Coordinates of C-alpha atoms and ligand atoms in Angstrom, one line a residue:
M1 CA 22.7 6.7 53.6
A2 CA 25.8 4.9 50.9
F3 CA 24.3 1.7 50.6
R4 CA 21.7 0.9 47.7
I5 CA 20.3 -2.1 47.4
K6 CA 17.9 -2.6 44.7
K7 CA 15.5 -6.4 43.9
F8 CA 14.5 -6.1 40.1
S9 CA 10.5 -5.4 39.9
G10 CA 8.8 -7.2 37.2
R11 CA 9.1 -4.7 34.8
S12 CA 12.4 -3.3 35.5
Q13 CA 13.7 -7.1 35.6
R14 CA 12.6 -7.4 32.3
T15 CA 15.0 -4.1 30.9
T16 CA 17.9 -5.1 32.6
L17 CA 17.7 -8.7 30.7
I18 CA 17.3 -6.6 27.7
L19 CA 19.8 -3.6 28.5
L20 CA 22.6 -7.0 29.6
T21 CA 22.0 -9.0 26.4
L22 CA 22.6 -5.5 24.2
I23 CA 25.9 -4.4 26.0
A24 CA 26.5 -8.6 25.2
T25 CA 26.0 -8.4 22.1
A26 CA 27.8 -4.5 21.5
L27 CA 30.8 -5.9 22.9
I28 CA 31.0 -8.8 21.0
A29 CA 29.7 -6.5 17.8
G30 CA 32.3 -3.8 18.8
S31 CA 35.3 -6.1 18.8
I32 CA 35.1 -8.1 15.9
S33 CA 35.3 -4.7 14.4
V34 CA 37.8 -3.7 15.7
I35 CA 39.7 -6.7 13.8
R36 CA 38.2 -6.2 11.0
Y37 CA 39.1 -2.6 11.3
R38 CA 43.1 -3.6 12.0
Q39 CA 42.5 -6.3 8.5
T40 CA 41.5 -3.7 6.2
T41 CA 43.7 -1.0 7.4
S42 CA 47.0 -2.9 6.6
P43 CA 46.3 -4.3 3.0
V44 CA 47.6 -1.5 1.2
Q45 CA 49.7 -0.6 -1.6
T46 CA 53.3 -1.7 -0.7
I47 CA 55.9 1.0 -1.6
N48 CA 60.0 0.6 -1.6
Y49 CA 62.1 3.4 0.3
S50 CA 63.5 5.3 -3.1
E51 CA 59.3 5.3 -3.9
A52 CA 58.5 7.0 -0.6
Y53 CA 62.1 9.2 -0.4
A54 CA 60.4 10.9 -4.3
I55 CA 57.3 11.2 -2.5
A56 CA 58.8 12.9 0.2
E57 CA 60.5 14.9 -1.5
T58 CA 58.2 17.0 -4.2
G59 CA 55.9 17.1 -1.0
A60 CA 52.6 15.4 -2.7
A61 CA 51.6 13.9 0.3
A62 CA 48.5 14.7 2.9
S63 CA 50.0 13.3 5.6
V64 CA 51.8 10.9 6.9
L65 CA 52.2 8.7 10.0
V66 CA 54.9 6.6 11.1
E67 CA 53.7 3.6 13.3
N68 CA 57.3 1.9 14.7
D69 CA 59.0 1.2 11.6
S70 CA 56.3 2.1 8.9
L71 CA 55.3 5.4 6.9
I72 CA 52.0 5.7 5.9
V73 CA 51.9 7.8 3.2
K74 CA 48.1 9.5 2.7
R75 CA 47.3 11.5 -1.0
S76 CA 46.2 14.2 -1.4
D77 CA 44.1 11.6 -3.4
G78 CA 43.2 9.0 -0.2
T79 CA 45.4 6.4 -1.7
V80 CA 47.2 4.8 1.0
S81 CA 51.1 3.7 0.6
K82 CA 53.2 1.7 3.3
T83 CA 56.6 1.7 3.5
T84 CA 58.1 0.1 5.9
V85 CA 61.6 1.3 6.8
T86 CA 63.6 -0.6 9.2
G87 CA 66.7 1.8 9.5
E88 CA 66.8 4.3 12.3
A89 CA 68.7 7.4 10.7
F90 CA 66.9 6.4 7.2
R91 CA 63.6 7.0 8.7
Q92 CA 64.6 10.4 10.2
T93 CA 66.0 11.6 7.4
I94 CA 62.6 10.8 5.3
V95 CA 60.8 12.3 8.5
E96 CA 62.7 16.1 7.6
L97 CA 62.2 15.5 4.3
F98 CA 58.5 15.2 4.5
R99 CA 58.6 17.9 7.5
K100 CA 60.3 20.1 5.5
N101 CA 57.6 19.8 2.6
G102 CA 55.0 20.5 4.3
V103 CA 54.1 17.3 5.2
P104 CA 51.9 17.1 8.8
V105 CA 54.0 13.9 10.2
E106 CA 52.5 11.9 12.9
F107 CA 53.6 9.6 14.9
A108 CA 51.8 6.3 16.1
S109 CA 52.7 2.8 18.3
T110 CA 51.3 -0.3 17.1
Q111 CA 51.8 -1.0 20.9
P112 CA 47.9 -0.6 21.8
T113 CA 46.7 1.2 24.6
L114 CA 47.1 -0.3 27.9
I115 CA 42.7 -0.4 27.8
A116 CA 43.0 -1.5 24.3
T117 CA 45.0 -4.4 25.5
V118 CA 41.9 -5.3 28.1
F119 CA 39.7 -4.9 26.4
I120 CA 41.1 -7.6 23.4
Y121 CA 41.6 -9.7 25.8
S122 CA 39.3 -9.9 27.7
W123 CA 36.1 -9.5 26.0
P124 CA 35.4 -13.3 26.0
V125 CA 35.7 -13.4 29.6
L126 CA 33.2 -10.5 29.9
V127 CA 30.7 -11.8 26.8
V128 CA 30.3 -14.9 29.0
L129 CA 30.5 -13.0 32.7
L130 CA 27.0 -11.0 30.5
L131 CA 25.6 -14.0 29.4
G132 CA 25.9 -15.9 32.9
L133 CA 24.1 -12.8 34.1
V134 CA 21.5 -12.7 32.2
G135 CA 21.1 -16.6 32.6
W136 CA 21.0 -15.9 36.1
R137 CA 18.8 -13.5 35.9
V138 CA 16.4 -15.3 34.2
H139 CA 16.8 -18.5 36.8
A140 CA 15.6 -15.9 38.3
T141 CA 12.5 -15.0 37.5
V142 CA 11.4 -18.6 37.4
N143 CA 12.1 -19.2 40.8
G144 CA 9.8 -16.6 41.4
R145 CA 12.5 -15.1 44.1
G146 CA 13.1 -12.7 41.9
G147 CA 10.2 -10.2 41.3
S148 CA 8.4 -10.9 44.3
F149 CA 8.6 -6.9 46.1
S150 CA 11.1 -3.9 44.8
L151 CA 13.5 -2.3 47.7
A152 CA 13.9 0.8 47.1
D153 CA 16.5 3.4 48.4
H154 CA 14.4 6.7 49.8
S155 CA 18.3 7.6 48.3
G156 CA 17.9 7.0 44.0
K157 CA 15.6 7.5 41.6
Q158 CA 12.1 6.7 43.3
G159 CA 12.9 8.6 45.6
A160 CA 9.8 10.8 46.5
T161 CA 9.4 13.2 48.6
F162 CA 5.6 16.0 50.1
A163 CA 6.2 18.4 47.6
D164 CA 5.6 16.0 45.1
V165 CA 2.4 15.2 46.4
A166 CA -0.3 17.7 46.3
G167 CA -4.2 18.5 46.7
V168 CA -4.3 15.7 50.5
D169 CA -3.3 18.1 52.9
E170 CA -5.3 16.5 54.9
A171 CA -3.4 13.6 53.8
K172 CA -0.3 14.5 54.6
A173 CA -0.8 15.6 58.2
E174 CA -2.2 12.2 59.0
L175 CA 1.0 10.8 58.0
S176 CA 3.2 13.5 59.4
E177 CA 3.3 11.0 63.2
T178 CA 3.9 8.5 60.9
I179 CA 7.5 10.5 60.1
E180 CA 8.4 11.3 63.0
F181 CA 8.1 7.9 64.5
L182 CA 10.2 6.0 61.8
R183 CA 12.9 8.7 62.2
D184 CA 13.7 8.5 65.3
P185 CA 11.8 5.1 67.2
I186 CA 13.4 6.0 70.1
R187 CA 12.7 9.0 71.0
F188 CA 9.7 9.3 69.5
G189 CA 8.4 6.0 72.3
R190 CA 9.7 7.6 75.0
L191 CA 7.7 10.6 74.9
G192 CA 4.7 8.7 74.6
G193 CA 2.8 7.8 72.1
R194 CA 1.9 5.5 70.4
A195 CA 3.4 3.6 67.6
P196 CA 1.3 4.4 64.3
R197 CA 1.6 0.1 62.9
G198 CA -0.6 -0.3 60.0
I199 CA -2.6 2.2 57.8
L200 CA -4.2 1.7 55.4
L201 CA -5.2 4.6 52.3
Y202 CA -8.2 4.1 50.4
G203 CA -9.5 6.3 47.7
P204 CA -10.6 6.2 44.0
P205 CA -7.3 5.3 41.8
G206 CA -5.0 8.2 40.6
T207 CA -5.3 9.7 43.5
G208 CA -2.1 9.2 44.7
K209 CA -1.7 7.0 47.1
T210 CA 1.5 4.7 46.1
L211 CA 3.2 8.9 45.7
L212 CA 1.3 9.3 49.2
A213 CA 3.8 6.4 51.4
R214 CA 6.5 6.5 49.0
A215 CA 7.1 10.5 49.6
A216 CA 6.6 9.4 53.1
A217 CA 9.7 6.9 53.1
G218 CA 11.8 9.3 51.5
E219 CA 10.0 12.4 54.2
A220 CA 11.9 9.6 56.6
G221 CA 14.4 9.2 55.2
V222 CA 13.9 5.1 55.7
P223 CA 14.0 2.4 52.5
F224 CA 10.8 2.1 50.9
L225 CA 9.7 -1.7 50.1
S226 CA 6.5 -2.6 47.9
V227 CA 4.6 -4.7 47.4
S228 CA 1.5 -5.1 45.8
G229 CA -1.4 -7.6 47.1
S230 CA -2.5 -9.2 43.6
S231 CA 1.2 -10.1 43.5
F232 CA -0.2 -12.4 47.0
Q233 CA -2.0 -14.3 44.7
E234 CA -0.5 -18.0 43.8
K235 CA -2.9 -21.1 42.4
F236 CA -1.2 -23.7 45.8
A237 CA -1.8 -23.1 48.7
G238 CA 1.2 -22.0 51.4
V239 CA 3.0 -20.3 48.4
G240 CA 1.9 -16.5 49.0
A241 CA 2.4 -16.8 53.4
A242 CA 6.1 -17.7 52.5
R243 CA 6.1 -14.8 50.4
A244 CA 4.7 -12.7 52.6
R245 CA 7.3 -14.2 55.5
R246 CA 10.2 -13.5 53.3
L247 CA 9.4 -9.5 53.1
F248 CA 8.4 -8.9 57.3
A249 CA 11.6 -10.8 57.0
R250 CA 13.6 -8.4 55.1
A251 CA 11.8 -5.2 55.9
R252 CA 12.6 -6.4 60.1
K253 CA 16.4 -6.5 58.1
L254 CA 16.0 -2.9 57.3
S255 CA 13.7 -1.2 59.5
P256 CA 12.7 1.5 60.4
C257 CA 11.3 0.8 57.5
I258 CA 8.1 1.4 55.7
I259 CA 6.3 -1.8 53.7
F260 CA 4.2 -0.3 51.5
I261 CA 0.5 -2.7 49.9
D262 CA -1.1 -1.6 46.7
E263 CA -4.0 -3.5 46.0
I264 CA -4.3 -4.4 49.7
D265 CA -7.9 -6.1 48.6
A266 CA -6.3 -8.3 46.2
L267 CA -5.3 -10.5 49.9
G268 CA -7.4 -9.1 52.6
R269 CA -10.8 -9.7 51.5
Q270 CA -13.3 -11.5 54.1
R271 CA -12.3 -15.1 54.9
G272 CA -13.4 -18.1 54.0
R273 CA -15.8 -17.3 51.2
G274 CA -14.8 -19.8 48.2
N275 CA -13.6 -23.3 48.3
D276 CA -11.1 -23.5 45.3
S277 CA -7.3 -24.0 46.6
G278 CA -7.0 -20.2 45.2
S279 CA -8.7 -18.8 48.2
A280 CA -7.5 -20.7 49.9
D281 CA -3.8 -19.8 49.7
Q282 CA -5.2 -16.2 50.3
D283 CA -6.2 -16.8 53.1
Q284 CA -2.8 -18.2 54.1
T285 CA -1.6 -15.5 53.3
L286 CA -3.7 -12.9 55.3
N287 CA -3.1 -14.4 58.2
Q288 CA 0.4 -14.5 57.5
L289 CA 0.5 -11.2 57.4
L290 CA -1.5 -10.8 60.4
I291 CA 0.6 -13.1 63.1
E292 CA 3.6 -10.7 61.2
M293 CA 2.1 -7.6 62.5
D294 CA 0.9 -9.0 66.1
G295 CA 4.3 -9.9 66.5
F296 CA 5.4 -6.6 66.1
D297 CA 6.7 -5.2 69.3
Q298 CA 8.5 -2.1 70.6
S299 CA 10.8 -2.4 68.9
S300 CA 9.9 -3.1 66.5
S301 CA 10.3 0.2 63.8
I302 CA 8.0 -0.6 60.5
V303 CA 5.1 0.6 59.4
V304 CA 3.2 -1.1 56.9
I305 CA 0.7 0.9 55.0
G306 CA -1.9 -1.2 52.7
S307 CA -3.7 1.1 49.9
T308 CA -7.0 0.2 47.8
N309 CA -10.1 1.9 46.2
R310 CA -12.4 -0.9 48.1
P311 CA -11.8 -0.4 51.9
D312 CA -15.7 -2.0 52.3
V313 CA -14.6 -5.7 51.4
L314 CA -12.0 -6.4 53.6
D315 CA -11.6 -8.6 56.5
Q316 CA -13.3 -7.3 59.4
A317 CA -9.4 -8.3 61.3
L318 CA -7.0 -6.8 59.6
T319 CA -8.5 -3.2 60.2
R320 CA -8.2 -4.0 64.4
P321 CA -6.6 -2.8 66.6
G322 CA -2.6 -3.2 66.5
R323 CA -3.0 -4.0 62.2
F324 CA -4.1 -1.4 59.9
D325 CA -6.5 0.6 62.8
R326 CA -5.3 4.0 61.3
E327 CA -7.9 5.2 58.2
I328 CA -6.6 8.0 55.9
M329 CA -8.7 9.0 53.1
V330 CA -7.2 10.0 49.8
N331 CA -10.0 11.7 47.4
L332 CA -10.3 13.3 44.1
A333 CA -8.5 16.5 44.5
D334 CA -11.0 19.8 44.0
L335 CA -10.4 22.5 42.4
R336 CA -7.5 24.6 44.2
G337 CA -5.7 20.6 45.1
R338 CA -5.9 20.3 41.3
E339 CA -4.0 23.5 40.4
A340 CA -1.9 22.1 42.7
I341 CA -0.9 18.5 41.2
L342 CA -1.0 21.0 37.8
K343 CA 1.9 22.9 39.1
V344 CA 4.0 19.9 40.6
H345 CA 3.4 18.6 37.1
A346 CA 4.1 21.3 35.1
R347 CA 8.0 22.4 36.7
N348 CA 9.4 20.4 33.8
I349 CA 7.6 22.1 31.3
P350 CA 7.3 25.5 29.8
L351 CA 3.7 26.4 29.1
D352 CA 2.9 29.0 27.2
D353 CA 2.7 33.0 29.0
E354 CA -1.1 32.5 28.1
L355 CA -1.9 29.2 29.7
D356 CA -3.1 29.2 32.9
L357 CA -3.1 25.6 35.9
N358 CA -6.1 27.5 37.4
W359 CA -8.1 27.1 33.4
I360 CA -6.5 23.9 33.2
A361 CA -8.0 23.0 36.4
R362 CA -11.4 24.9 35.9
G363 CA -12.2 22.2 33.4
T364 CA -11.1 19.2 34.9
P365 CA -13.0 18.1 37.7
G366 CA -13.0 14.6 38.5
F367 CA -9.7 14.5 36.7
S368 CA -7.6 12.0 39.4
G369 CA -3.8 13.3 39.9
A370 CA -3.0 11.2 37.6
D371 CA -5.1 12.3 34.9
L372 CA -3.6 15.4 35.0
A373 CA -0.6 14.6 35.3
N374 CA -1.3 12.4 31.9
L375 CA -2.6 15.6 30.5
L376 CA 0.0 17.5 31.4
N377 CA 1.8 14.8 29.4
E378 CA -0.6 14.2 26.5
A379 CA -0.1 18.1 26.6
A380 CA 3.5 17.9 25.7
I381 CA 3.0 15.5 22.9
A382 CA 1.0 17.6 21.1
A383 CA 2.3 21.1 21.0
T384 CA 6.0 19.0 20.1
R385 CA 4.0 17.5 17.3
D386 CA 3.1 21.0 16.9
D387 CA 6.7 22.1 16.9
S388 CA 5.8 24.7 19.2
D389 CA 7.8 25.2 22.2
S390 CA 5.8 26.0 24.8
V391 CA 2.5 24.3 25.8
A392 CA -1.0 26.3 24.5
R393 CA -4.6 26.3 25.7
T394 CA -4.7 24.5 22.5
H395 CA -2.9 21.8 23.3
I396 CA -4.3 21.2 26.4
E397 CA -8.4 20.8 24.3
I398 CA -6.9 18.3 22.8
A399 CA -5.7 16.7 25.4
R400 CA -8.2 16.7 27.0
D401 CA -10.5 15.6 24.3
R402 CA -8.4 12.6 23.5
I403 CA -8.7 11.8 27.7
L404 CA -12.5 12.2 27.8
M405 CA -13.4 10.7 24.2
G406 CA -11.0 8.8 23.5
A407 CA -7.8 9.3 20.9
A408 CA -9.3 9.9 17.4
R409 CA -9.4 7.5 14.6
E410 CA -8.0 8.9 12.2
G411 CA -8.9 6.7 8.9
F412 CA -12.1 5.2 10.1
M413 CA -14.7 6.0 6.9
M414 CA -18.2 6.0 8.2
D415 CA -20.9 6.4 5.0
E416 CA -23.4 8.8 5.0
D417 CA -26.8 7.3 6.3
E418 CA -24.2 6.4 9.5
R419 CA -22.3 10.2 10.0
Y420 CA -26.1 11.3 9.4
A421 CA -27.5 8.6 12.0
T422 CA -24.6 9.5 14.3
A423 CA -25.5 12.8 13.9
V424 CA -28.9 12.2 15.4
H425 CA -28.0 10.6 18.3
E426 CA -25.7 12.5 19.6
A427 CA -27.8 16.2 18.6
G428 CA -30.1 14.3 21.2
H429 CA -28.2 13.5 23.7
V430 CA -26.9 17.6 23.5
A431 CA -31.4 18.7 23.1
V432 CA -31.9 16.6 26.7
G433 CA -28.7 17.7 28.2
L434 CA -29.7 21.2 27.4
A435 CA -33.4 20.6 28.4
V436 CA -32.5 19.8 32.3
K437 CA -32.0 21.7 34.8
N438 CA -28.8 19.1 37.1
G439 CA -27.5 18.8 34.0
D440 CA -23.3 19.2 33.3
P441 CA -23.2 21.6 31.2
I442 CA -22.1 20.3 26.6
H443 CA -19.2 21.5 26.7
K444 CA -18.9 20.1 22.8
V445 CA -20.6 17.8 20.2
S446 CA -18.7 15.5 17.8
I447 CA -19.0 12.8 15.1
L448 CA -15.6 11.5 14.3
P449 CA -14.9 8.5 15.6
R450 CA -12.8 7.6 18.7
G451 CA -12.3 4.7 20.0
R452 CA -15.3 2.5 20.9
A453 CA -17.0 5.3 19.8
L454 CA -18.3 6.6 17.2
G455 CA -19.3 10.3 18.5
V456 CA -19.1 11.8 21.9
T457 CA -21.0 14.5 23.7
Q458 CA -19.0 16.4 26.2
S459 CA -20.3 17.7 29.2
L460 CA -18.0 18.6 31.5
P461 CA -19.3 19.5 35.7
E462 CA -19.1 23.2 36.8
R463 CA -18.2 22.3 39.7
D464 CA -17.5 19.7 42.3
R465 CA -20.3 17.6 42.6
L466 CA -20.2 16.4 46.8
M467 CA -23.7 15.6 46.7
K468 CA -25.7 13.6 44.2
K469 CA -29.4 14.6 44.0
R470 CA -32.1 11.9 43.2
E471 CA -32.7 14.8 40.6
Y472 CA -29.6 15.7 39.5
L473 CA -29.3 11.1 38.7
E474 CA -32.6 11.7 37.1
D475 CA -31.1 13.7 34.8
Q476 CA -28.0 12.1 33.8
I477 CA -30.0 9.3 32.5
A478 CA -32.2 11.3 31.4
V479 CA -29.7 12.9 28.9
L480 CA -28.0 9.3 28.3
L481 CA -30.7 7.9 26.9
G482 CA -31.6 11.3 24.7
G483 CA -29.3 9.5 22.0
R484 CA -31.8 6.4 21.6
A485 CA -34.3 8.7 22.2
A486 CA -33.6 11.0 19.3
E487 CA -33.4 7.5 16.8
Q488 CA -36.1 7.1 17.7
V489 CA -38.0 9.9 17.4
V490 CA -36.4 11.2 14.5
L491 CA -35.4 7.9 12.7
D492 CA -37.9 6.0 14.1
T493 CA -35.7 3.5 14.0
M494 CA -33.0 2.2 16.8
T495 CA -28.9 1.2 16.1
A496 CA -26.9 -1.0 18.5
G497 CA -24.6 2.7 19.0
A498 CA -26.1 3.5 22.3
S499 CA -25.6 0.0 24.0
N500 CA -23.3 2.1 25.8
D501 CA -26.0 4.7 26.7
I502 CA -28.9 2.5 28.5
E503 CA -24.8 0.1 30.5
R504 CA -24.2 3.6 31.6
A505 CA -27.7 4.7 32.2
V506 CA -28.8 1.3 34.3
E507 CA -25.3 1.7 36.6
I508 CA -26.8 4.9 37.3
A509 CA -30.2 3.4 38.2
R510 CA -29.5 0.0 39.4
K511 CA -27.5 1.9 42.2
M512 CA -30.3 4.4 42.9
V513 CA -32.7 1.4 44.4
G514 CA -29.9 -0.4 45.6
E515 CA -27.7 1.8 47.0
F516 CA -28.9 5.1 47.8
G517 CA -32.3 3.9 48.8
M518 CA -34.9 6.2 45.8
S519 CA -37.5 3.7 44.7
P520 CA -40.0 3.0 46.1
L521 CA -38.8 -0.3 48.0
G522 CA -37.3 2.4 50.4
P523 CA -33.9 2.3 51.9
I524 CA -32.7 -0.9 50.2
Y525 CA -29.0 -2.3 50.8
L526 CA -27.8 -4.7 47.8
G527 CA -24.3 -3.1 47.8
D528 CA -22.7 -6.4 48.2
S529 CA -24.5 -9.6 46.3
Q530 CA -22.8 -12.0 48.1
S531 CA -25.2 -11.4 51.0
E532 CA -27.8 -13.9 53.0
Y533 CA -30.0 -11.2 53.6
Q534 CA -31.9 -10.6 49.9
S535 CA -34.1 -12.8 49.2
Q536 CA -35.2 -13.7 45.5
S537 CA -37.8 -11.4 45.2
L538 CA -35.8 -8.4 46.9
L539 CA -33.7 -8.8 43.7
D540 CA -36.4 -8.6 41.6
R541 CA -38.3 -5.7 43.1
A542 CA -35.2 -4.0 42.7
D543 CA -35.1 -5.0 39.1
D544 CA -38.3 -3.7 38.4
A545 CA -37.8 -0.7 40.4
S546 CA -34.7 0.7 38.6
N547 CA -36.4 -0.6 35.0
Q548 CA -39.1 1.6 35.9
I549 CA -37.0 4.3 36.4
I550 CA -34.8 3.9 33.2
N551 CA -38.4 3.7 31.3
A552 CA -39.7 7.0 32.8
Q553 CA -36.0 9.4 31.9
L554 CA -36.8 8.0 28.6
V555 CA -40.4 9.1 28.1
R556 CA -39.5 12.1 29.0
A557 CA -35.5 12.1 27.3
R558 CA -38.4 11.3 24.4
E559 CA -40.7 14.4 24.7
V560 CA -37.5 16.6 24.9
V561 CA -36.8 15.9 20.9
T562 CA -39.9 15.9 19.6
S563 CA -40.6 19.5 21.2
Q564 CA -37.3 20.7 19.6
Q565 CA -36.8 18.7 16.5
N566 CA -36.1 21.9 14.6
S567 CA -33.2 22.5 16.1
I568 CA -31.9 19.2 16.3
A569 CA -32.1 19.7 12.5
R570 CA -29.3 22.3 12.6
L571 CA -27.6 21.0 14.4
V572 CA -27.2 17.6 13.0
K573 CA -26.6 19.9 9.8
L574 CA -23.6 21.6 11.5
L575 CA -22.4 18.6 12.6
L576 CA -22.5 16.8 8.8
E577 CA -20.6 19.8 7.7
R578 CA -18.1 20.0 10.5
D579 CA -17.9 17.1 12.4
T580 CA -16.9 18.5 15.2
V581 CA -19.8 22.0 17.2
E582 CA -18.4 24.3 20.0
A583 CA -21.0 24.6 23.0
D584 CA -21.4 28.5 21.1
D585 CA -22.8 27.0 18.2
I586 CA -24.8 24.5 20.0
R587 CA -25.7 26.7 21.5
H588 CA -26.9 29.2 18.0
C589 CA -28.4 25.9 17.5
F590 CA -31.2 25.8 20.2
E591 CA -31.9 29.4 20.2
S592 CA -32.9 30.7 17.1
P593 CA -37.1 29.4 17.4
L594 CA -36.5 29.7 13.8
A595 CA -37.9 26.7 12.3
L596 CA -35.1 25.7 9.3
S597 CA -38.0 23.6 7.7
A598 CA -36.8 24.6 4.2
Ligands
ADP601 P1 -3.1 5.8 43.4 O1 -1.9 4.7 44.2 O2 -3.9 6.4 44.5 O3 -3.3 4.7 43.0 P2 -0.6 6.3 42.8 O4 0.5 7.1 43.3 O5 -0.4 5.7 41.7 O6 -2.5 6.4 42.3 O7 -0.8 8.2 40.9 C1 0.6 7.4 39.8 C2 0.5 8.7 39.5 O8 0.2 10.4 39.1 C3 1.6 9.2 40.7 O9 3.0 8.3 40.6 C4 1.6 10.9 40.1 O10 2.4 11.1 38.9 C5 0.5 11.3 39.4 N1 -0.6 11.4 41.0 C6 -1.5 11.0 41.4 N2 -1.6 12.1 42.0 C7 -0.9 13.3 42.6 C8 -1.3 13.9 43.6 N3 -1.3 14.0 45.1 N4 0.0 15.0 43.2 C9 0.3 15.4 42.4 N5 0.7 13.5 41.8 C10 0.1 12.9 41.9
ZN602 ZN1 -24.7 8.1 23.1

């Protein structure tokens, strides 16, 4: 496709502004320096003809430049002299003399070349034009015309194909019919296919939903119009709806094409909840979207792909037949999928011979496609920092630690008491983690402050857990509370450092009660807290039930810590020595039965 239309999205618009300003500045600076250069090079020592002749005779020059009727003589000591010889014959003679005495002679013209002339005389015009362009862009942004959506022709850089998306084969297969349709809408209709209108991609963030939609456009060879649902959120009623109308008008011009609406939940939430003007506008936007989609006839070949990680909050009108009636789940990839995703992203990264992508995939359960891309990127940065020319295991380890635990805070010093308390807290997590039956293996433990945490215990599930049993959830809560338990048992105090652990533990317990029905209250569902069916008394009892789960697990964790005090003391000692202790040494601390009570 020859044409290329590109609206500037918010980010690229800013980049363009900066770029234009830079170019304008460079032009001005360049022109000024050209003028300066012309001025500073001319005032050199002026000599007369006979002086120049004398130099020519002795050959005491490094080079000679003939510029129309001037001779510019450069001596070996760097001084420059200039003489003007109007007579053609005289000039000829002196040039010959220089030549004869071995001085290289160059001819130049003071007449600037055509390009230089055009440049010098037109730079003010260029600058004015560029500034005008900058002003226009700013104006467009302020008026909201520029940044509302971006359109990328598939032939552009943003173009992607299915080869760029891995580990989501089912979703790809489901999209293949859509691609057929977009490639040849008429043939598709003749064969009796029902044109797909709206497709909902749902799943956790970073699993490649955007990438899939873009790749579908790439595969079909059609333009890709991308908007974010949140960009329709406006204070004033009607603005979002007008924006939606413009978007579809544009799409009709470009069809066949794909409209991609990221975070469609931002505009597609159930209508009529709030009374403020913001939600009234949202309702209007959603209505407009539905009107546009209902208006598709057999001939309009536009496919709308929406993406969300909260399909449950969407207005039911959105998912009715003829609208987003096809739902495709895009889930976190399994082991094989992760390896395939890594392969895609490792295409341009030199890997060490020892480094096996399968090994990385095994060590990254729960990582999304975006996490894996990030992992390889961070590893490449670590390798560059090491001056190594390929990415090795150690770089992957560094990158994974960074992603799982946050960046190490260098220069942050804890005093000895704090380090000791942190070591005890982390050793508590480890002790409980090793004692529970359904825990994830402990990978390493560290008391190096990272991010907001003072210490971390890293455990990695050894396989992808699709089914989370009650015992697994309870064990997770116990491990989370292991830190607090150790504070109470070993230090006889409590620290505020456990607050994040507690938050996560409470979250799990609440889900067990209110979503998974794993409490004496039976199968109740409190997931959507706005439901009118929930009585205050049920909510109170649910709170009690989750508190009970938490307290029971804290008791368990304290029992483990009390019985493992010696092992904990050994691990604490190692942690204070080394900051970080790996799986093998951890096991060692907890295996040797001899007490360290010396
Ligand atoms: P989502 O829209 O689901 O939040 P994105 O499509 O924005 O996720 O993914 C962000 C980035 O992560 C992609 O641009 C790509 O680099 C990488 N990525 C995510 N999923 C995959 C995948 N399945 N295969 C290859 N790369 C992926
Ligand atoms: Zn903790």
